[in-house]
Amino acid sequence: MTRVAVVRFPGSNCDADTYRACERVGAEPRYVWHREESLGNIDVVMLPGGFAYGDHLRAGAIARFSPIMRAVVEHARSGGPTLGICNGFQILCEAGLLPGALVRNACLTFISRPLSMRIEATNTPFTNAYSAGDTFDIPVAHGEGRFVAEDAEVARLEAEGLVVARYAHDNPNGSVNGIAGICSDSRSIVGLMPHPERAADELLSETRGSLMFESIVRHAGVV
Amino acid sequence: MPRFKVEVTVMPRETLLDPQGQAVEHALAELEFENLSTVRIGRAITFDLERPSRAEAASDAESMCRKLLANPVTEDFSVTVEAKS
């Protein structure tokens, strides 16, 4: 059974959808409050979307210092599968677990709509259930989703196949090279701006986001 | 212990696209302010520090910037320290 810690910060608001997406694929999610010092016995950590600490100062800037983050960093640095969705991605970058940063959308508006995303790297615990090139509609909802990094870092991410997902048609926020998600060198830490947990239910007409959660169950079966 | 007033300015790094600055630049141009360019927008953070010396106040303020107040990937910071009477 794949046990998933869904970390909640004050201001997280996609925790319930993330929890449910885990349940639907037969994983065993549990909530972990940001003030706890231990994640408990878990296999996977997910940092959900939302506005932790109201995005004050910078999105994720304060959340990265929450007490639970010591355990999250230890889990991630030891190779434990760690997924940051939207605000979670921002927190992973601020914590230095992923390179680059997410800044204000180039268009300056908050974007909330479905768009087309292509999965590229499938050798991560969160994308192994996809085939490279799989493209599907997935919602984004962010004001600070523009991925930036030094030119040399971007070149390295591209060359080493660390770009996990890319905006397939229009680049909504001006992210460099249309990057929607990346992973660490170890491949076990993934950050994604779009919301797979909102593309995981027939009721919402798009279920291919659920493969991101299915992947962790398959990963557990293989490891 | 002496009290110091610290002013931190955090600005987007020069190489970073600043669409907010661009929007404001266009708005100022529409208001007919001429020969204006390179508008950049950052944030100011001020606070008081009680430290034995001005140097220690400045050093601690810079540590705060490196640790929290500025993101080194995207931002530069500058610190000014003044004695408070």
mmCIF file of N, CA, C and O in Angstrom, chain B:
data_model
loop_
_atom_site.group_PDB
_atom_site.id
_atom_site.type_symbol
_atom_site.label_atom_id
_atom_site.label_comp_id
_atom_site.label_asym_id
_atom_site.label_seq_id
_atom_site.Cartn_x
_atom_site.Cartn_y
_atom_site.Cartn_z
ATOM 1 N N MET B 1 21.260 48.909 24.494
ATOM 2 C CA MET B 1 21.922 48.558 23.231
ATOM 3 C C MET B 1 21.453 49.519 22.143
ATOM 4 O O MET B 1 20.275 49.885 22.106
ATOM 5 N N PRO B 2 22.328 49.927 21.253
ATOM 6 C CA PRO B 2 21.927 50.883 20.201
ATOM 7 C C PRO B 2 20.847 50.292 19.295
ATOM 8 O O PRO B 2 20.780 49.086 19.058
ATOM 9 N N ARG B 3 20.022 51.221 18.826
ATOM 10 C CA ARG B 3 18.946 50.820 17.927
ATOM 11 C C ARG B 3 19.240 51.346 16.534
ATOM 12 O O ARG B 3 19.657 52.485 16.364
ATOM 13 N N PHE B 4 19.000 50.495 15.530
ATOM 14 C CA PHE B 4 19.250 50.908 14.148
ATOM 15 C C PHE B 4 17.993 50.719 13.327
ATOM 16 O O PHE B 4 17.230 49.780 13.536
ATOM 17 N N LYS B 5 17.801 51.631 12.388
ATOM 18 C CA LYS B 5 16.701 51.469 11.435
ATOM 19 C C LYS B 5 17.307 50.903 10.151
ATOM 20 O O LYS B 5 18.248 51.459 9.585
ATOM 21 N N VAL B 6 16.761 49.785 9.728
ATOM 22 C CA VAL B 6 17.263 49.112 8.522
ATOM 23 C C VAL B 6 16.252 49.260 7.403
ATOM 24 O O VAL B 6 15.046 49.090 7.626
ATOM 25 N N GLU B 7 16.750 49.602 6.214
ATOM 26 C CA GLU B 7 15.876 49.632 5.036
ATOM 27 C C GLU B 7 16.453 48.678 3.999
ATOM 28 O O GLU B 7 17.587 48.844 3.558
ATOM 29 N N VAL B 8 15.650 47.704 3.639
ATOM 30 C CA VAL B 8 16.057 46.725 2.630
ATOM 31 C C VAL B 8 15.285 47.003 1.347
ATOM 32 O O VAL B 8 14.079 47.236 1.387
ATOM 33 N N THR B 9 15.988 47.000 0.231
ATOM 34 C CA THR B 9 15.324 47.113 -1.067
ATOM 35 C C THR B 9 15.597 45.838 -1.838
ATOM 36 O O THR B 9 16.757 45.429 -1.973
ATOM 37 N N VAL B 10 14.535 45.205 -2.307
ATOM 38 C CA VAL B 10 14.664 43.973 -3.087
ATOM 39 C C VAL B 10 14.169 44.255 -4.498
ATOM 40 O O VAL B 10 13.039 44.689 -4.679
ATOM 41 N N MET B 11 15.025 44.049 -5.468
ATOM 42 C CA MET B 11 14.673 44.352 -6.860
ATOM 43 C C MET B 11 14.827 43.115 -7.718
ATOM 44 O O MET B 11 15.690 42.276 -7.453
ATOM 45 N N PRO B 12 14.019 42.991 -8.776
ATOM 46 C CA PRO B 12 14.235 41.876 -9.704
ATOM 47 C C PRO B 12 15.600 42.035 -10.359
ATOM 48 O O PRO B 12 16.028 43.156 -10.662
ATOM 49 N N ARG B 13 16.288 40.925 -10.538
ATOM 50 C CA ARG B 13 17.610 40.986 -11.164
ATOM 51 C C ARG B 13 17.476 41.574 -12.561
ATOM 52 O O ARG B 13 16.463 41.405 -13.236
ATOM 53 N N GLU B 14 18.533 42.248 -12.985
ATOM 54 C CA GLU B 14 18.511 42.969 -14.269
ATOM 55 C C GLU B 14 18.076 42.121 -15.434
ATOM 56 O O GLU B 14 17.401 42.585 -16.347
ATOM 57 N N THR B 15 18.495 40.863 -15.447
ATOM 58 C CA THR B 15 18.201 39.998 -16.598
ATOM 59 C C THR B 15 16.770 39.462 -16.584
ATOM 60 O O THR B 15 16.316 38.868 -17.559
ATOM 61 N N LEU B 16 16.061 39.658 -15.491
ATOM 62 C CA LEU B 16 14.710 39.115 -15.393
ATOM 63 C C LEU B 16 13.702 40.054 -16.031
ATOM 64 O O LEU B 16 13.686 41.253 -15.773
ATOM 65 N N LEU B 17 12.857 39.503 -16.873
ATOM 66 C CA LEU B 17 11.761 40.276 -17.445
ATOM 67 C C LEU B 17 10.881 40.784 -16.313
ATOM 68 O O LEU B 17 10.491 40.009 -15.430
ATOM 69 N N ASP B 18 10.563 42.082 -16.318
ATOM 70 C CA ASP B 18 9.718 42.666 -15.281
ATOM 71 C C ASP B 18 8.462 43.230 -15.926
ATOM 72 O O ASP B 18 8.390 44.427 -16.251
ATOM 73 N N PRO B 19 7.440 42.392 -16.129
ATOM 74 C CA PRO B 19 6.240 42.860 -16.828
ATOM 75 C C PRO B 19 5.466 43.912 -16.048
ATOM 76 O O PRO B 19 4.807 44.769 -16.641
ATOM 77 N N GLN B 20 5.601 43.874 -14.721
ATOM 78 C CA GLN B 20 4.934 44.881 -13.909
ATOM 79 C C GLN B 20 5.573 46.248 -14.182
ATOM 80 O O GLN B 20 4.891 47.252 -14.377
ATOM 81 N N GLY B 21 6.922 46.266 -14.241
ATOM 82 C CA GLY B 21 7.635 47.496 -14.558
ATOM 83 C C GLY B 21 7.239 48.012 -15.934
ATOM 84 O O GLY B 21 7.037 49.213 -16.138
ATOM 85 N N GLN B 22 7.100 47.105 -16.877
ATOM 86 C CA GLN B 22 6.719 47.489 -18.236
ATOM 87 C C GLN B 22 5.322 48.092 -18.257
ATOM 88 O O GLN B 22 5.066 49.094 -18.942
ATOM 89 N N ALA B 23 4.414 47.484 -17.516
ATOM 90 C CA ALA B 23 3.035 47.990 -17.472
ATOM 91 C C ALA B 23 3.001 49.400 -16.907
ATOM 92 O O ALA B 23 2.300 50.284 -17.422
ATOM 93 N N VAL B 24 3.796 49.611 -15.857
ATOM 94 C CA VAL B 24 3.825 50.935 -15.238
ATOM 95 C C VAL B 24 4.488 51.944 -16.171
ATOM 96 O O VAL B 24 4.061 53.110 -16.265
ATOM 97 N N GLU B 25 5.508 51.486 -16.903
ATOM 98 C CA GLU B 25 6.185 52.367 -17.857
ATOM 99 C C GLU B 25 5.192 52.841 -18.919
ATOM 100 O O GLU B 25 5.149 54.038 -19.258
ATOM 101 N N HIS B 26 4.380 51.920 -19.413
ATOM 102 C CA HIS B 26 3.379 52.303 -20.417
ATOM 103 C C HIS B 26 2.361 53.273 -19.828
ATOM 104 O O HIS B 26 1.969 54.244 -20.472
ATOM 105 N N ALA B 27 1.972 53.023 -18.597
ATOM 106 C CA ALA B 27 0.987 53.884 -17.944
ATOM 107 C C ALA B 27 1.544 55.293 -17.761
ATOM 108 O O ALA B 27 0.846 56.289 -17.991
ATOM 109 N N LEU B 28 2.815 55.383 -17.372
ATOM 110 C CA LEU B 28 3.437 56.703 -17.190
ATOM 111 C C LEU B 28 3.566 57.420 -18.534
ATOM 112 O O LEU B 28 3.370 58.635 -18.622
ATOM 113 N N ALA B 29 3.888 56.662 -19.578
ATOM 114 C CA ALA B 29 3.998 57.260 -20.919
ATOM 115 C C ALA B 29 2.650 57.803 -21.364
ATOM 116 O O ALA B 29 2.566 58.879 -21.958
ATOM 117 N N GLU B 30 1.589 57.057 -21.057
ATOM 118 C CA GLU B 30 0.244 57.522 -21.400
ATOM 119 C C GLU B 30 -0.105 58.804 -20.664
ATOM 120 O O GLU B 30 -0.917 59.610 -21.118
ATOM 121 N N LEU B 31 0.515 58.972 -19.496
ATOM 122 C CA LEU B 31 0.292 60.201 -18.736
ATOM 123 C C LEU B 31 1.216 61.316 -19.202
ATOM 124 O O LEU B 31 1.312 62.360 -18.562
ATOM 125 N N GLU B 32 1.911 61.024 -20.322
ATOM 126 C CA GLU B 32 2.743 62.010 -21.011
ATOM 127 C C GLU B 32 4.012 62.398 -20.271
ATOM 128 O O GLU B 32 4.526 63.504 -20.457
ATOM 129 N N PHE B 33 4.527 61.490 -19.454
ATOM 130 C CA PHE B 33 5.867 61.688 -18.911
ATOM 131 C C PHE B 33 6.842 61.142 -19.944
ATOM 132 O O PHE B 33 6.802 59.985 -20.309
ATOM 133 N N GLU B 34 7.738 62.027 -20.438
ATOM 134 C CA GLU B 34 8.552 61.656 -21.589
ATOM 135 C C GLU B 34 9.923 61.141 -21.192
ATOM 136 O O GLU B 34 10.371 61.312 -20.060
ATOM 137 N N ASN B 35 10.584 60.579 -22.197
ATOM 138 C CA ASN B 35 11.975 60.136 -22.064
ATOM 139 C C ASN B 35 12.178 59.271 -20.833
ATOM 140 O O ASN B 35 13.151 59.414 -20.104
ATOM 141 N N LEU B 36 11.228 58.391 -20.640
ATOM 142 C CA LEU B 36 11.257 57.485 -19.480
ATOM 143 C C LEU B 36 11.535 56.078 -19.968
ATOM 144 O O LEU B 36 10.999 55.661 -20.984
ATOM 145 N N SER B 37 12.404 55.352 -19.274
ATOM 146 C CA SER B 37 12.649 53.968 -19.687
ATOM 147 C C SER B 37 13.081 53.132 -18.490
ATOM 148 O O SER B 37 13.358 53.660 -17.421
ATOM 149 N N THR B 38 13.128 51.840 -18.701
ATOM 150 C CA THR B 38 13.673 50.865 -17.736
ATOM 151 C C THR B 38 13.028 50.964 -16.356
ATOM 152 O O THR B 38 13.730 51.007 -15.344
ATOM 153 N N VAL B 39 11.701 51.002 -16.347
ATOM 154 C CA VAL B 39 11.015 50.986 -15.048
ATOM 155 C C VAL B 39 11.126 49.576 -14.460
ATOM 156 O O VAL B 39 10.821 48.594 -15.106
ATOM 157 N N ARG B 40 11.569 49.492 -13.237
ATOM 158 C CA ARG B 40 11.658 48.210 -12.527
ATOM 159 C C ARG B 40 10.957 48.382 -11.198
ATOM 160 O O ARG B 40 11.055 49.428 -10.560
ATOM 161 N N ILE B 41 10.266 47.347 -10.776
ATOM 162 C CA ILE B 41 9.521 47.442 -9.523
ATOM 163 C C ILE B 41 9.960 46.351 -8.563
ATOM 164 O O ILE B 41 10.039 45.175 -8.930
ATOM 165 N N GLY B 42 10.272 46.777 -7.348
ATOM 166 C CA GLY B 42 10.660 45.806 -6.322
ATOM 167 C C GLY B 42 9.866 46.053 -5.064
ATOM 168 O O GLY B 42 8.718 46.513 -5.122
ATOM 169 N N ARG B 43 10.485 45.750 -3.909
ATOM 170 C CA ARG B 43 9.796 46.009 -2.653
ATOM 171 C C ARG B 43 10.762 46.536 -1.618
ATOM 172 O O ARG B 43 11.964 46.271 -1.677
ATOM 173 N N ALA B 44 10.199 47.306 -0.701
ATOM 174 C CA ALA B 44 10.986 47.859 0.402
ATOM 175 C C ALA B 44 10.531 47.207 1.685
ATOM 176 O O ALA B 44 9.331 47.041 1.919
ATOM 177 N N ILE B 45 11.483 46.789 2.503
ATOM 178 C CA ILE B 45 11.175 46.175 3.801
ATOM 179 C C ILE B 45 11.982 46.924 4.836
ATOM 180 O O ILE B 45 13.197 47.088 4.688
ATOM 181 N N THR B 46 11.306 47.438 5.860
ATOM 182 C CA THR B 46 12.033 48.183 6.893
ATOM 183 C C THR B 46 11.803 47.553 8.253
ATOM 184 O O THR B 46 10.767 46.943 8.495
ATOM 185 N N PHE B 47 12.784 47.679 9.113
ATOM 186 C CA PHE B 47 12.643 47.165 10.476
ATOM 187 C C PHE B 47 13.704 47.776 11.372
ATOM 188 O O PHE B 47 14.701 48.326 10.896
ATOM 189 N N ASP B 48 13.480 47.662 12.668
ATOM 190 C CA ASP B 48 14.445 48.120 13.648
ATOM 191 C C ASP B 48 15.235 46.935 14.170
ATOM 192 O O ASP B 48 14.687 45.838 14.344
ATOM 193 N N LEU B 49 16.510 47.178 14.425
ATOM 194 C CA LEU B 49 17.363 46.136 14.989
ATOM 195 C C LEU B 49 18.130 46.706 16.171
ATOM 196 O O LEU B 49 18.722 47.786 16.064
ATOM 197 N N GLU B 50 18.139 45.975 17.277
ATOM 198 C CA GLU B 50 19.007 46.358 18.393
ATOM 199 C C GLU B 50 20.247 45.494 18.325
ATOM 200 O O GLU B 50 20.153 44.272 18.481
ATOM 201 N N ARG B 51 21.374 46.137 18.040
ATOM 202 C CA ARG B 51 22.629 45.391 17.929
ATOM 203 C C ARG B 51 23.739 46.212 18.563
ATOM 204 O O ARG B 51 23.633 47.431 18.643
ATOM 205 N N PRO B 52 24.822 45.561 19.011
ATOM 206 C CA PRO B 52 25.924 46.290 19.651
ATOM 207 C C PRO B 52 26.576 47.318 18.725
ATOM 208 O O PRO B 52 27.123 48.296 19.202
ATOM 209 N N SER B 53 26.547 47.052 17.423
ATOM 210 C CA SER B 53 27.216 47.980 16.504
ATOM 211 C C SER B 53 26.488 48.036 15.173
ATOM 212 O O SER B 53 25.698 47.150 14.840
ATOM 213 N N ARG B 54 26.781 49.083 14.437
ATOM 214 C CA ARG B 54 26.200 49.270 13.110
ATOM 215 C C ARG B 54 26.613 48.123 12.184
ATOM 216 O O ARG B 54 25.811 47.635 11.397
ATOM 217 N N ALA B 55 27.858 47.686 12.315
ATOM 218 C CA ALA B 55 28.370 46.615 11.446
ATOM 219 C C ALA B 55 27.604 45.324 11.675
ATOM 220 O O ALA B 55 27.274 44.601 10.722
ATOM 221 N N GLU B 56 27.311 45.036 12.937
ATOM 222 C CA GLU B 56 26.562 43.805 13.228
ATOM 223 C C GLU B 56 25.127 43.910 12.726
ATOM 224 O O GLU B 56 24.545 42.924 12.264
ATOM 225 N N ALA B 57 24.567 45.106 12.847
ATOM 226 C CA ALA B 57 23.208 45.309 12.337
ATOM 227 C C ALA B 57 23.175 45.060 10.837
ATOM 228 O O ALA B 57 22.290 44.378 10.316
ATOM 229 N N ALA B 58 24.158 45.614 10.140
ATOM 230 C CA ALA B 58 24.208 45.443 8.679
ATOM 231 C C ALA B 58 24.414 43.984 8.316
ATOM 232 O O ALA B 58 23.784 43.458 7.395
ATOM 233 N N SER B 59 25.290 43.320 9.041
ATOM 234 C CA SER B 59 25.599 41.917 8.751
ATOM 235 C C SER B 59 24.371 41.033 8.957
ATOM 236 O O SER B 59 24.053 40.172 8.139
ATOM 237 N N ASP B 60 23.660 41.255 10.052
ATOM 238 C CA ASP B 60 22.456 40.469 10.308
ATOM 239 C C ASP B 60 21.379 40.745 9.268
ATOM 240 O O ASP B 60 20.665 39.842 8.824
ATOM 241 N N ALA B 61 21.258 42.023 8.885
ATOM 242 C CA ALA B 61 20.254 42.375 7.881
ATOM 243 C C ALA B 61 20.556 41.665 6.566
ATOM 244 O O ALA B 61 19.652 41.172 5.884
ATOM 245 N N GLU B 62 21.837 41.623 6.214
ATOM 246 C CA GLU B 62 22.208 40.923 4.969
ATOM 247 C C GLU B 62 21.918 39.433 5.067
ATOM 248 O O GLU B 62 21.480 38.811 4.098
ATOM 249 N N SER B 63 22.130 38.850 6.234
ATOM 250 C CA SER B 63 21.789 37.422 6.419
ATOM 251 C C SER B 63 20.303 37.201 6.245
ATOM 252 O O SER B 63 19.876 36.205 5.643
ATOM 253 N N MET B 64 19.504 38.129 6.779
ATOM 254 C CA MET B 64 18.042 38.023 6.624
ATOM 255 C C MET B 64 17.668 38.060 5.150
ATOM 256 O O MET B 64 16.767 37.347 4.702
ATOM 257 N N CYS B 65 18.350 38.903 4.392
ATOM 258 C CA CYS B 65 18.066 38.995 2.966
ATOM 259 C C CYS B 65 18.409 37.694 2.265
ATOM 260 O O CYS B 65 17.629 37.185 1.456
ATOM 261 N N ARG B 66 19.578 37.171 2.584
ATOM 262 C CA ARG B 66 20.026 35.941 1.910
ATOM 263 C C ARG B 66 19.132 34.770 2.275
ATOM 264 O O ARG B 66 18.872 33.896 1.460
ATOM 265 N N LYS B 67 18.659 34.757 3.519
ATOM 266 C CA LYS B 67 17.897 33.597 3.983
ATOM 267 C C LYS B 67 16.421 33.651 3.593
ATOM 268 O O LYS B 67 15.813 32.640 3.276
ATOM 269 N N LEU B 68 15.834 34.857 3.645
ATOM 270 C CA LEU B 68 14.391 34.949 3.459
ATOM 271 C C LEU B 68 13.928 36.090 2.565
ATOM 272 O O LEU B 68 13.135 35.882 1.665
ATOM 273 N N LEU B 69 14.444 37.294 2.814
ATOM 274 C CA LEU B 69 13.820 38.473 2.215
ATOM 275 C C LEU B 69 13.992 38.566 0.708
ATOM 276 O O LEU B 69 13.164 39.185 0.033
ATOM 277 N N ALA B 70 15.042 37.971 0.171
ATOM 278 C CA ALA B 70 15.265 38.002 -1.276
ATOM 279 C C ALA B 70 15.515 36.594 -1.775
ATOM 280 O O ALA B 70 16.144 35.788 -1.093
ATOM 281 N N ASN B 71 15.002 36.303 -2.959
ATOM 282 C CA ASN B 71 15.279 35.007 -3.603
ATOM 283 C C ASN B 71 16.465 35.217 -4.538
ATOM 284 O O ASN B 71 16.348 35.943 -5.525
ATOM 285 N N PRO B 72 17.618 34.601 -4.243
ATOM 286 C CA PRO B 72 18.834 34.883 -5.027
ATOM 287 C C PRO B 72 18.728 34.491 -6.500
ATOM 288 O O PRO B 72 19.486 35.003 -7.319
ATOM 289 N N VAL B 73 17.784 33.623 -6.825
ATOM 290 C CA VAL B 73 17.620 33.225 -8.230
ATOM 291 C C VAL B 73 17.062 34.393 -9.040
ATOM 292 O O VAL B 73 17.415 34.587 -10.196
ATOM 293 N N THR B 74 16.197 35.181 -8.434
ATOM 294 C CA THR B 74 15.462 36.189 -9.195
ATOM 295 C C THR B 74 15.654 37.617 -8.708
ATOM 296 O O THR B 74 15.235 38.548 -9.390
ATOM 297 N N GLU B 75 16.260 37.800 -7.521
ATOM 298 C CA GLU B 75 16.292 39.129 -6.924
ATOM 299 C C GLU B 75 17.676 39.521 -6.424
ATOM 300 O O GLU B 75 18.468 38.676 -6.008
ATOM 301 N N ASP B 76 17.930 40.841 -6.474
ATOM 302 C CA ASP B 76 19.089 41.449 -5.820
ATOM 303 C C ASP B 76 18.573 42.243 -4.633
ATOM 304 O O ASP B 76 17.432 42.694 -4.640
ATOM 305 N N PHE B 77 19.420 42.452 -3.636
ATOM 306 C CA PHE B 77 18.989 43.265 -2.503
ATOM 307 C C PHE B 77 20.055 44.284 -2.139
ATOM 308 O O PHE B 77 21.234 44.114 -2.456
ATOM 309 N N SER B 78 19.615 45.366 -1.500
ATOM 310 C CA SER B 78 20.563 46.323 -0.921
ATOM 311 C C SER B 78 20.048 46.715 0.450
ATOM 312 O O SER B 78 18.839 46.698 0.700
ATOM 313 N N VAL B 79 20.975 47.034 1.321
ATOM 314 C CA VAL B 79 20.639 47.303 2.734
ATOM 315 C C VAL B 79 21.219 48.648 3.146
ATOM 316 O O VAL B 79 22.391 48.926 2.865
ATOM 317 N N THR B 80 20.419 49.488 3.778
ATOM 318 C CA THR B 80 20.977 50.687 4.412
ATOM 319 C C THR B 80 20.636 50.640 5.897
ATOM 320 O O THR B 80 19.550 50.201 6.283
ATOM 321 N N VAL B 81 21.583 51.081 6.697
ATOM 322 C CA VAL B 81 21.427 51.032 8.152
ATOM 323 C C VAL B 81 21.688 52.420 8.718
ATOM 324 O O VAL B 81 22.701 53.032 8.416
ATOM 325 N N GLU B 82 20.765 52.907 9.515
ATOM 326 C CA GLU B 82 20.945 54.215 10.140
ATOM 327 C C GLU B 82 20.717 54.104 11.635
ATOM 328 O O GLU B 82 19.826 53.371 12.065
ATOM 329 N N ALA B 83 21.494 54.857 12.387
ATOM 330 C CA ALA B 83 21.278 54.850 13.835
ATOM 331 C C ALA B 83 19.974 55.555 14.144
ATOM 332 O O ALA B 83 19.616 56.549 13.504
ATOM 333 N N LYS B 84 19.242 54.993 15.090
ATOM 334 C CA LYS B 84 17.999 55.641 15.523
ATOM 335 C C LYS B 84 18.299 56.425 16.782
ATOM 336 O O LYS B 84 18.883 55.896 17.721
ATOM 337 N N SER B 85 17.843 57.659 16.799
ATOM 338 C CA SER B 85 18.127 58.471 17.981
ATOM 339 C C SER B 85 17.210 58.077 19.125
ATOM 340 O O SER B 85 16.095 57.631 18.917
#
